[in-house]
mmCIF file of C-alpha atoms in Angstrom:
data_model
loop_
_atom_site.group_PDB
_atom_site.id
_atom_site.type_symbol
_atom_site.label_atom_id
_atom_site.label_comp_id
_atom_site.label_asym_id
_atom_site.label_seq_id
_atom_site.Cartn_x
_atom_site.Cartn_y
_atom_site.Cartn_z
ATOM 1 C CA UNK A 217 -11.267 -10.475 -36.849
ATOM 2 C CA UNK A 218 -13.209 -9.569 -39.769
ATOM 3 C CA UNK A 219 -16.584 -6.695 -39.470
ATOM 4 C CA UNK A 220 -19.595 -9.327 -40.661
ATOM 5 C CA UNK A 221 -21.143 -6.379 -42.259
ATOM 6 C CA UNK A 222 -18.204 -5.963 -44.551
ATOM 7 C CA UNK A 223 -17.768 -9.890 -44.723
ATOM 8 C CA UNK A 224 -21.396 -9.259 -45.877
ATOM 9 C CA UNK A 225 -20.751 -6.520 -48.197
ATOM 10 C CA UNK A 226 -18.031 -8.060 -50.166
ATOM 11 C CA UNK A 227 -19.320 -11.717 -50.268
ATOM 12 C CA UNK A 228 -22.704 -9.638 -51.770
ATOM 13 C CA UNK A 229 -20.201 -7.521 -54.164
ATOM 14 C CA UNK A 230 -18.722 -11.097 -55.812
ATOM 15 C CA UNK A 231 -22.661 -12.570 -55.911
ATOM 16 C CA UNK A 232 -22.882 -9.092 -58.087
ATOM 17 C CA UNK A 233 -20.087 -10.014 -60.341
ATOM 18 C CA UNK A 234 -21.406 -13.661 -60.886
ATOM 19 C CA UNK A 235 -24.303 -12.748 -61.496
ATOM 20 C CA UNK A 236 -23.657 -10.149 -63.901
ATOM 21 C CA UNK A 237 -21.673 -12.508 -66.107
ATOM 22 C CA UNK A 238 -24.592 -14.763 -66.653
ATOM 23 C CA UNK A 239 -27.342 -12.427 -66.400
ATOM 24 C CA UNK A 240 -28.365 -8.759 -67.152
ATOM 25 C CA UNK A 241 -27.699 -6.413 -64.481
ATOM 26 C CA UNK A 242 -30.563 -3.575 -65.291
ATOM 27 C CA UNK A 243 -31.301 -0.557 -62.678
ATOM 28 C CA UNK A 244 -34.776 0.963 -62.547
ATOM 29 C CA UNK A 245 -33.807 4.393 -63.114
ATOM 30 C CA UNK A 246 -36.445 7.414 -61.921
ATOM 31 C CA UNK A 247 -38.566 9.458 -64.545
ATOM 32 C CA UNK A 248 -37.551 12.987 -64.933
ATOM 33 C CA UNK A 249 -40.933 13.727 -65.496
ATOM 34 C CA UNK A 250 -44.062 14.942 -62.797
ATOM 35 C CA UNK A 251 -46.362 12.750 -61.286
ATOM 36 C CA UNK A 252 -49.738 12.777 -62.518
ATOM 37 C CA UNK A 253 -51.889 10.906 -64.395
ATOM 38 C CA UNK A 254 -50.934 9.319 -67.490
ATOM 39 C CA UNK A 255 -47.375 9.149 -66.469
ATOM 40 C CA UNK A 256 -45.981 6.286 -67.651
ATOM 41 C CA UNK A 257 -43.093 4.016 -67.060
ATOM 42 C CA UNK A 258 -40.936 1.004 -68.875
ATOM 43 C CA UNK A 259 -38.480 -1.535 -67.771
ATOM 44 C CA UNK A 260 -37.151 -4.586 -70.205
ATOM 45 C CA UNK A 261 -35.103 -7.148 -68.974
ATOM 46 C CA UNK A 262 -33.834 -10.839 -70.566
ATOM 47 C CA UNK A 263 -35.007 -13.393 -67.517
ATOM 48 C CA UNK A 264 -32.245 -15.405 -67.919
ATOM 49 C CA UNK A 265 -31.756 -19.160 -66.147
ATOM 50 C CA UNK A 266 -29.670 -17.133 -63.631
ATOM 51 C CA UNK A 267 -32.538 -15.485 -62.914
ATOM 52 C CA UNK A 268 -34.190 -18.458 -61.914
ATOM 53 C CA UNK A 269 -31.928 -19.463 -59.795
ATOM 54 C CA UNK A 270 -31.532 -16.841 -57.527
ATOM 55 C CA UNK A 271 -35.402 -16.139 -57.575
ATOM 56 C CA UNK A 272 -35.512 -19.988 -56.288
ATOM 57 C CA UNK A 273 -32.943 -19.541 -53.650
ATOM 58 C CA UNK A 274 -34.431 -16.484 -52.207
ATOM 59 C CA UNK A 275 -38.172 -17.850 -52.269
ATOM 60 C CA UNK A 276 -37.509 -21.115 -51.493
ATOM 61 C CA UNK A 277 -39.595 -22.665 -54.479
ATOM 62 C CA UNK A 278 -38.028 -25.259 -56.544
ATOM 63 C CA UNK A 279 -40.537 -26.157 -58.650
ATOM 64 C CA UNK A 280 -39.159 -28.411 -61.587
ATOM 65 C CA UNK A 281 -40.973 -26.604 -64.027
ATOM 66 C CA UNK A 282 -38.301 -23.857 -63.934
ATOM 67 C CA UNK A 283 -35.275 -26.096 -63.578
ATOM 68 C CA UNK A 284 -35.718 -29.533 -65.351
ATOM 69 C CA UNK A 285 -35.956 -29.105 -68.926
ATOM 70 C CA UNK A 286 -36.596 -32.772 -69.396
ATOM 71 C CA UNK A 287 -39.568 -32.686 -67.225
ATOM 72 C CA UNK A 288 -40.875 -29.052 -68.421
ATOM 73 C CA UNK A 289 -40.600 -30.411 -71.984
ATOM 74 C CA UNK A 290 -43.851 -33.191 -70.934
ATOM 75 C CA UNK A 291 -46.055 -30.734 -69.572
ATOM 76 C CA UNK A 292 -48.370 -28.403 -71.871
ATOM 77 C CA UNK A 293 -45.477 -25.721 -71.599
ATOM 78 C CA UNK A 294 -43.198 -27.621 -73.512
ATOM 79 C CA UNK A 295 -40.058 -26.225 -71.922
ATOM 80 C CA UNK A 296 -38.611 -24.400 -68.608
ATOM 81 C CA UNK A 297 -40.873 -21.179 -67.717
ATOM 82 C CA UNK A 298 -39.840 -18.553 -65.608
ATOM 83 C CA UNK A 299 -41.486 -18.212 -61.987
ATOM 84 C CA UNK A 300 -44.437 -15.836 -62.237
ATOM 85 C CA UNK A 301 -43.542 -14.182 -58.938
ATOM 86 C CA UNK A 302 -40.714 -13.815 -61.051
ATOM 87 C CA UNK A 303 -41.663 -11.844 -63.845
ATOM 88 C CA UNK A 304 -43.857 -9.188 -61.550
ATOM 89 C CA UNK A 305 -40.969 -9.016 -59.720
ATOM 90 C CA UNK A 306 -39.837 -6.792 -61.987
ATOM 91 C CA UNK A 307 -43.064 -4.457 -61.149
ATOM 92 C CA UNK A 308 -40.912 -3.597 -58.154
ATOM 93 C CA UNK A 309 -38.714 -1.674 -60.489
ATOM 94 C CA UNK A 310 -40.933 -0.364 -62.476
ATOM 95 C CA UNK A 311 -43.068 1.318 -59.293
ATOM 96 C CA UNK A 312 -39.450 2.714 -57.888
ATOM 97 C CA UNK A 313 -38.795 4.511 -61.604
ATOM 98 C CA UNK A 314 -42.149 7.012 -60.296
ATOM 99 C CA UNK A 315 -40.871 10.355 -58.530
ATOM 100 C CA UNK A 316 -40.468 10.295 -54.878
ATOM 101 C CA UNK A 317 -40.027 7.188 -52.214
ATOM 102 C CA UNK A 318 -42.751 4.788 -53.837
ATOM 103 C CA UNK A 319 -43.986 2.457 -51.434
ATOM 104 C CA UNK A 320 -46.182 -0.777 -51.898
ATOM 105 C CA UNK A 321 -49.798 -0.951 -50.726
ATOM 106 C CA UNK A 322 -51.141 -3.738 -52.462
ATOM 107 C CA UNK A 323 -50.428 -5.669 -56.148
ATOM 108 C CA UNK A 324 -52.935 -7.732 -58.386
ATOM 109 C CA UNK A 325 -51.440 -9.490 -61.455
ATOM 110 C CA UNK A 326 -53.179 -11.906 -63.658
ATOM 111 C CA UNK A 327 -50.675 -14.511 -65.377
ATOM 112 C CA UNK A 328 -52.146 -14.780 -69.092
ATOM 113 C CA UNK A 329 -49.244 -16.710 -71.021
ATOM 114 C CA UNK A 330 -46.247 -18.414 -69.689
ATOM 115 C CA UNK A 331 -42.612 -16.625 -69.940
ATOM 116 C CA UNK A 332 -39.845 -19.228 -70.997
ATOM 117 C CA UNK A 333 -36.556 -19.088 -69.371
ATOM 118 C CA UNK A 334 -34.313 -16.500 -72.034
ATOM 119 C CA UNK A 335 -37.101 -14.099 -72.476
ATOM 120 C CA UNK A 336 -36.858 -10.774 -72.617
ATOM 121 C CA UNK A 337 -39.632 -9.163 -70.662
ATOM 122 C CA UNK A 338 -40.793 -5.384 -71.234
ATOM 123 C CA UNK A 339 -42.785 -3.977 -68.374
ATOM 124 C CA UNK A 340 -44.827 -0.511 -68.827
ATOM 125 C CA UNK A 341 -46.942 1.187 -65.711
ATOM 126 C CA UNK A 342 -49.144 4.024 -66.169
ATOM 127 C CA UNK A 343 -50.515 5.801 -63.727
ATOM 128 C CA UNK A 344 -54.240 5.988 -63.707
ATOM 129 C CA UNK A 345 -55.165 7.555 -60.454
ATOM 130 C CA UNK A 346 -54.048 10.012 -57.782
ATOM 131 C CA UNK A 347 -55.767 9.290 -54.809
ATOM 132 C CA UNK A 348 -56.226 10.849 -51.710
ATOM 133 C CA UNK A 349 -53.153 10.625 -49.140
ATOM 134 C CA UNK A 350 -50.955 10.319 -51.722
ATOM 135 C CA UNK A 351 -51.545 7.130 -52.659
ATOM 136 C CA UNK A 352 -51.846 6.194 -56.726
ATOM 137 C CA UNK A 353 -53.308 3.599 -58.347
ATOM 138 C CA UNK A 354 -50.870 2.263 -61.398
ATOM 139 C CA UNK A 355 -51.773 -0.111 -64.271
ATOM 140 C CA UNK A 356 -48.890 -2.830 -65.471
ATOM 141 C CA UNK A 357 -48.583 -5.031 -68.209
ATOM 142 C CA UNK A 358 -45.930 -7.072 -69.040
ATOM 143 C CA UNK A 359 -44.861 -8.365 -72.679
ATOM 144 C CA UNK A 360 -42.831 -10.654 -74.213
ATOM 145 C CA UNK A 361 -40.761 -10.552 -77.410
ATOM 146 C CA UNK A 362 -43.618 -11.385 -79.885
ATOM 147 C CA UNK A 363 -45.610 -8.515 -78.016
ATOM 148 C CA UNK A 364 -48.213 -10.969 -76.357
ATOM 149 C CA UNK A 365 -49.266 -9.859 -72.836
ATOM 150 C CA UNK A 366 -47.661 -12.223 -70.562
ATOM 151 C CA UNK A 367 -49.110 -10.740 -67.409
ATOM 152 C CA UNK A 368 -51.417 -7.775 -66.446
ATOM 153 C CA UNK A 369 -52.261 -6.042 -63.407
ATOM 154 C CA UNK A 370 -52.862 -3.112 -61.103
ATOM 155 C CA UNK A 371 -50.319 -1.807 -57.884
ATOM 156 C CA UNK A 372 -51.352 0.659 -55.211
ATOM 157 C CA UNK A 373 -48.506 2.822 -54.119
ATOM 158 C CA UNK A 374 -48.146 5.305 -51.400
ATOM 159 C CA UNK A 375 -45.330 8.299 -52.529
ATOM 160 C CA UNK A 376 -43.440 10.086 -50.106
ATOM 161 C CA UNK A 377 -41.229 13.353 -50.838
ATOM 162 C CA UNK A 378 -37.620 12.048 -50.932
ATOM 163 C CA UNK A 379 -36.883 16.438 -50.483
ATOM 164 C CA UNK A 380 -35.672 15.998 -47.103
ATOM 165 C CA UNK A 381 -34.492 12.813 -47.322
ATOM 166 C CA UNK B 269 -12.953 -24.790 -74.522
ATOM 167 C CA UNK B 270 -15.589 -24.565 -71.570
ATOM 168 C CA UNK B 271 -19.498 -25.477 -72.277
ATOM 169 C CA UNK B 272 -21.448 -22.493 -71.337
ATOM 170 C CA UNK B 273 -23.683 -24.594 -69.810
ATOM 171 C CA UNK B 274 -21.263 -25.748 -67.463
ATOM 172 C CA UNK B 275 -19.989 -22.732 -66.971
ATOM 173 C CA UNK B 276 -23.334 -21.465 -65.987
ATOM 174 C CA UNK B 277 -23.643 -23.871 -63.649
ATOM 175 C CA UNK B 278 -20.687 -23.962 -61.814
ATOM 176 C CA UNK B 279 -21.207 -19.543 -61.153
ATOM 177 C CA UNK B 280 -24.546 -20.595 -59.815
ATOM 178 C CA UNK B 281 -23.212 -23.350 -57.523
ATOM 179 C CA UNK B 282 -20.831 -20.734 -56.162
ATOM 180 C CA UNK B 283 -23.566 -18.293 -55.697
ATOM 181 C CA UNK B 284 -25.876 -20.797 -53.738
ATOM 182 C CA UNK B 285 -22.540 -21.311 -51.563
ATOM 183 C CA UNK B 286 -22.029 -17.533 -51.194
ATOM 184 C CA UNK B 287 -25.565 -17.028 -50.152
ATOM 185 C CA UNK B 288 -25.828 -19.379 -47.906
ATOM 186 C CA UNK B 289 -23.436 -18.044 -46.010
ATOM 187 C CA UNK B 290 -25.378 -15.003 -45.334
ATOM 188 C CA UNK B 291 -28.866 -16.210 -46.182
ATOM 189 C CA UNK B 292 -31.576 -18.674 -44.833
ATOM 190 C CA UNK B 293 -31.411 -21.421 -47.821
ATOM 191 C CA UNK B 294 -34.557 -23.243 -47.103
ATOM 192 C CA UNK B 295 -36.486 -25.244 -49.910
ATOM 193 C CA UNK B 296 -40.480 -25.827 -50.345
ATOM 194 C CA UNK B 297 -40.883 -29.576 -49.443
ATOM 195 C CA UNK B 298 -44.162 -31.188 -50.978
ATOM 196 C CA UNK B 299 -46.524 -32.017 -48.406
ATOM 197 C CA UNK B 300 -48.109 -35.490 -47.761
ATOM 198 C CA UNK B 301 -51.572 -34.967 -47.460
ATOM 199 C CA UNK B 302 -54.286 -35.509 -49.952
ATOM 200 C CA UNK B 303 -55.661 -32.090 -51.976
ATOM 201 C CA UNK B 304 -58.750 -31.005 -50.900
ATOM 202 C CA UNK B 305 -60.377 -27.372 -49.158
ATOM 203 C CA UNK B 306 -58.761 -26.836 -45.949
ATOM 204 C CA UNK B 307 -55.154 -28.381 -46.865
ATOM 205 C CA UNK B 308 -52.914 -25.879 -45.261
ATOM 206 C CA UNK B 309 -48.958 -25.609 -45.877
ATOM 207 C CA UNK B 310 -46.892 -23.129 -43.631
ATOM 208 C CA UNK B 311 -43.492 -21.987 -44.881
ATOM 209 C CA UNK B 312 -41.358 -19.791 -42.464
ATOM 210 C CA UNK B 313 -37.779 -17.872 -43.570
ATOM 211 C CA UNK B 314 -36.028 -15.112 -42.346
ATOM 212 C CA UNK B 315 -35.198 -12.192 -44.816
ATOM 213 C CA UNK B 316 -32.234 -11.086 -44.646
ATOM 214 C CA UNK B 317 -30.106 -8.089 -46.329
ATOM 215 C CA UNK B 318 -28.761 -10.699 -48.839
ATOM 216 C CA UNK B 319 -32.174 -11.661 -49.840
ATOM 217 C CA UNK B 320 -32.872 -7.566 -50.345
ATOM 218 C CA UNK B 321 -30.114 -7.764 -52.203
ATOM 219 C CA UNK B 322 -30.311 -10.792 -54.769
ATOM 220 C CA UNK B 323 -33.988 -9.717 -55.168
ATOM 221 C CA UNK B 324 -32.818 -5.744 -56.330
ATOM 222 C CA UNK B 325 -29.966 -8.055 -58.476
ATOM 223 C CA UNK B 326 -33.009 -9.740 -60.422
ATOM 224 C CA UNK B 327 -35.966 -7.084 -60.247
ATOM 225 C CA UNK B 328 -33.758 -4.269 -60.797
ATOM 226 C CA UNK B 329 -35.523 -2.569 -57.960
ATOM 227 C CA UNK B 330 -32.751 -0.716 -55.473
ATOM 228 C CA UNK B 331 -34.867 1.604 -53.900
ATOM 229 C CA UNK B 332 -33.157 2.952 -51.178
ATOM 230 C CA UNK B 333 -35.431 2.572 -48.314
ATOM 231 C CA UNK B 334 -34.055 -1.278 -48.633
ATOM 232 C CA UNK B 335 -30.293 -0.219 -48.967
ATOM 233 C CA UNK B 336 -29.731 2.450 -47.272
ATOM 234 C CA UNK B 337 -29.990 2.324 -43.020
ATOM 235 C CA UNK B 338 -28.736 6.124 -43.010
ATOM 236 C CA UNK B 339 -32.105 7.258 -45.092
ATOM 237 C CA UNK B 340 -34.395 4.974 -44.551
ATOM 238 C CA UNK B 341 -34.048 6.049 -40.719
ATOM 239 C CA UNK B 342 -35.613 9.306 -41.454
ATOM 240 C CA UNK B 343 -38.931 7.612 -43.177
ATOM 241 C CA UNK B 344 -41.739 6.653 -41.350
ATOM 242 C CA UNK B 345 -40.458 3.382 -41.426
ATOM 243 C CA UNK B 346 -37.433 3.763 -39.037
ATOM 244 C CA UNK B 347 -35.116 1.510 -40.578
ATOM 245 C CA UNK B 348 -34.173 -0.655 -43.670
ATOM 246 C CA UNK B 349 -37.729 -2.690 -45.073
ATOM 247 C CA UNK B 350 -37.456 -5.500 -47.598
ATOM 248 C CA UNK B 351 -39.489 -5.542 -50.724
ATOM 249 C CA UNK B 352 -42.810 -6.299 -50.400
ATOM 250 C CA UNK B 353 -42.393 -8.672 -53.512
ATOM 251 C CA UNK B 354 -40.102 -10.124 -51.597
ATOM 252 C CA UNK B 355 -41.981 -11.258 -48.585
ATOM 253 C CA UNK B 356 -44.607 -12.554 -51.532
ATOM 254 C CA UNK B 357 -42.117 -14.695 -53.311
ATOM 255 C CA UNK B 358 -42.474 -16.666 -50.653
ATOM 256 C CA UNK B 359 -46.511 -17.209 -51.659
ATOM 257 C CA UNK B 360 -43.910 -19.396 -54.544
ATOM 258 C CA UNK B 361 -42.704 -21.595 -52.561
ATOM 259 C CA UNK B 362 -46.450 -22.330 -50.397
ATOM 260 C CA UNK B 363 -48.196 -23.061 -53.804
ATOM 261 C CA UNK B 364 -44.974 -24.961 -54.936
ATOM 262 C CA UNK B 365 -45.778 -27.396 -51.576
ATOM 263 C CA UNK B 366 -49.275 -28.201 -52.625
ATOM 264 C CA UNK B 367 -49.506 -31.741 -54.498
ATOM 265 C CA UNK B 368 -49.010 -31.615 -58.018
ATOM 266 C CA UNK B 369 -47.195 -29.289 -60.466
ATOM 267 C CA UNK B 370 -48.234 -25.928 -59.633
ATOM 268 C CA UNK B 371 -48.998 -23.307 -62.284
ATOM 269 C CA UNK B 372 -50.231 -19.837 -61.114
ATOM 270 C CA UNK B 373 -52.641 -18.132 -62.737
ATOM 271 C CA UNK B 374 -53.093 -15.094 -61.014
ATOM 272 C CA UNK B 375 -52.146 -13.652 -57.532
ATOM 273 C CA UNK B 376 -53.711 -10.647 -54.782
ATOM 274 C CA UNK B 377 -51.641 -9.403 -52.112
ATOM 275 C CA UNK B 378 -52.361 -6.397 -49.518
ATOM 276 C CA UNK B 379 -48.982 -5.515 -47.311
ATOM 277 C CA UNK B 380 -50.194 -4.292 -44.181
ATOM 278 C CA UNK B 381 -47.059 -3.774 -42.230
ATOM 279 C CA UNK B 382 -43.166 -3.607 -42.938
ATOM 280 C CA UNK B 383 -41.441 -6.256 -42.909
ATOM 281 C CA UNK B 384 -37.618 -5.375 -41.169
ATOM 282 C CA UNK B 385 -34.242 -6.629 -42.843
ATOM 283 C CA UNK B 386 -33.771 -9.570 -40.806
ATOM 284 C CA UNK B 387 -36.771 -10.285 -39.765
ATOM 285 C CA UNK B 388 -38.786 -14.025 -40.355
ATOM 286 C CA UNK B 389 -41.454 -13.836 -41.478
ATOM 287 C CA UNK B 390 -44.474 -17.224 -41.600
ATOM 288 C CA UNK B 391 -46.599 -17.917 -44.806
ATOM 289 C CA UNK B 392 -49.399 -20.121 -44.145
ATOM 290 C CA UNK B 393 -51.593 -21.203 -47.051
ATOM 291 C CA UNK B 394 -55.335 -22.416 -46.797
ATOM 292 C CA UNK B 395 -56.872 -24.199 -49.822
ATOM 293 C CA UNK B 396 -60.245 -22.786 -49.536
ATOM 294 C CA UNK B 397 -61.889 -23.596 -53.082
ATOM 295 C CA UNK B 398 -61.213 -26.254 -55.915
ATOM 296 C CA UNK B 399 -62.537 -25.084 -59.164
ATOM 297 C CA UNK B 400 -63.617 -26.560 -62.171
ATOM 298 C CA UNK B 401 -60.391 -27.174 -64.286
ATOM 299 C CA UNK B 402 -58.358 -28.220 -61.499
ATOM 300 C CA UNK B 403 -57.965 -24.524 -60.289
ATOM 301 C CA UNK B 404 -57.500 -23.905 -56.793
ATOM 302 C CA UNK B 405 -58.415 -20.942 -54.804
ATOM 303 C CA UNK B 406 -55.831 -20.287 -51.812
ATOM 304 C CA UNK B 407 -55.526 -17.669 -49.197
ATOM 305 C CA UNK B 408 -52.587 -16.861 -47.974
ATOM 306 C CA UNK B 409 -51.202 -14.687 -45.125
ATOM 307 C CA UNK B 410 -47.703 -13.248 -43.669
ATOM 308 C CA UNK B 411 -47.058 -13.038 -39.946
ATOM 309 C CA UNK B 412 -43.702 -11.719 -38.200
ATOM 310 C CA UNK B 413 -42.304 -12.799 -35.410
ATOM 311 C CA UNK B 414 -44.621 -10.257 -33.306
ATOM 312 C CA UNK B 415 -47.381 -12.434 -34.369
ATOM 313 C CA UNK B 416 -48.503 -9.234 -36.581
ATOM 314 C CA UNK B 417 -49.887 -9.978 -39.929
ATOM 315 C CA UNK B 418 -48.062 -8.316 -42.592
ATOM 316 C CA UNK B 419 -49.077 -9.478 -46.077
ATOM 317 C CA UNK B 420 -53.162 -10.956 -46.590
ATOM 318 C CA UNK B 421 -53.728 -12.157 -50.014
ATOM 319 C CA UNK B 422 -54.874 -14.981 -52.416
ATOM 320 C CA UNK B 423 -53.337 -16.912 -54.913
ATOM 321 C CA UNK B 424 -55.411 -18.949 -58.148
ATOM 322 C CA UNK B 425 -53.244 -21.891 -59.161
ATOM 323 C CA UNK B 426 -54.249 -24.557 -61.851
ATOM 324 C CA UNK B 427 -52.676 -28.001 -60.961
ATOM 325 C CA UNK B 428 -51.153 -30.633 -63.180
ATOM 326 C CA UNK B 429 -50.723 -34.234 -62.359
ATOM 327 C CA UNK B 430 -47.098 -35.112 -61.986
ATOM 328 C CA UNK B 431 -47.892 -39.030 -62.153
ATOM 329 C CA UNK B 432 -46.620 -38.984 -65.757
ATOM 330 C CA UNK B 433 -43.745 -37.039 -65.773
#
C-alpha cells in the first residue's frame, strides 16, 4: 500500500524534472535588504511553450491563441502569445522576494503589449507605500526583451514577521 | 535524432498524464449563447496541492505558507493557502468561455478570504458592459464551497471574431 501523500510527492518531484528540461526552473529568492519605501525587487524568466502548458492545465483555459500557431499566425498577433494571467503570474514571485510572509490583498495589472511564447520576461516591484497595518502598496512592471512594457500594475500586500515562524 | 518539437511534446503529454492523476483537469468549454450584458459563464475546480505546485513551477513563487503545513499552521491562516493568482487564473479560463477569441486587456482582483489546498472554488462571470471597440467589461467573483466569496474583481477583454480563422 503506497502513502498518497508520498505517491503525491514523487509523481510532483518527476512533473519537476520534466518540466525543468523544457523550461526554466527560477526561484524568487528574498531581498537582503529592509523594507521601506523605494525597495525594489526583480525577477526575469524565459515563458517558454512549457509554460503554457501547465498554466493551461492548471486554469483550465485553452484558448488557441496560446497553442495553435496556425491560427495565432491570422489574428493581429501574428503568432502564439503567452496567457496574460500568465505573465503576472510571475508578480507572485516577485511580491514573495519582499522581507517577511508577504501576503496578497488585491492586484491591478494593465496588459499594454502582447508577450509571445519564448520571451523572456523581466519583472521589477518597488515599493511605494507603507501603510497602516502593515500592509504596502507595490508598483510592477513587466518588460520584454526589446525593453517595451508588456504589462503594468499595482499589488497590495499584507507582511507578517516570519521571526517566530 | 529526435525533433525537439516532438520531444517537447511528448514531456508535456506525460505531464498532463501525471497531473491528472493528482489534479482536477477540467477545460473552459465555449458557451452557446449570444454576447450581450448579462451573459454569465460559471467555471468551478478544485485546487489542489499539485495545482500549488505547478503554479510555484511556472511563477517561481514557493512561498511557504503554500508548501509548508508545519509553518503555515502557526499563521493566521491555520493551514496551507493556495496562491491567490492561482484562484485568478481561473478568471482565464471564464473570459476564455465567452464567444469569440478573447484578448485581455487589463484585470482587478480583491482576495477577501483564503482559499484552502483542496478546496473548490466557483468563478462566475457577468458581462456587464460592451464597449466601443468590441471591449467588454466583466465582473467576476470566487465562492468556496462555504458559499463565502473569496476573490471580487473585474476583467476588460477586447474580442476578436473567430469566423475567419
Amino acid at each position: 500500500q503506497i502513502d498518497p501523500e508520498k505517491h503525491e510527492k514523487l509523481i510532483l518531484e518527476i512533473i519537476k524534472n520534466l518540466y525543468s528540461k523544457i523550461a526554466e526552473f527560477k526561484i524568487g529568492q528574498k531581498t537582503e535588504k529592509t523594507l521601506s519605501p523605494g525597495l525594489e525587487v526583480t525577477f526575469e524568466k524565459r515563458l517558454t511553450y512549457a509554460d503554457v502548458f501547465l498554466f493551461s492545465l492548471i486554469s483550465g483555459d485553452w484558448n488557441v491563441i496560446h497553442h495553435s500557431e496556425e491560427i495565432a499566425k491570422r489574428t493581429k498577433f501574428g503568432g502564439r502569445v503567452v496567457h496574460g494571467l500568465l505573465t503576472t503570474s510571475l508578480a507572485s514571485a516577485l511580491m514573495e522576494m519582499l522581507p517577511g510572509i508577504v501576503v496578497l490583498l488585491s492586484v491591478e495589472f494593465q496588459y499594454i503589449r502582447p508577450v509571445y511564447v519564448g520571451d523572456t520576461v523581466r519583472g521589477k516591484a518597488v515599493v511605494v507605500d507603507r501603510l497602516p497595518g502593515n500592509r504596502l502598496r507595490v508598483e510592477v512592471k513587466f518588460i520584454n526583451e526589446r525593453n517595451e512594457v508588456v504589462v503594468k500594475g499595482n499589488c497590495m500586500v499584507l507582511v507578517w514577521d516570519s521571526v517566530n515562524l
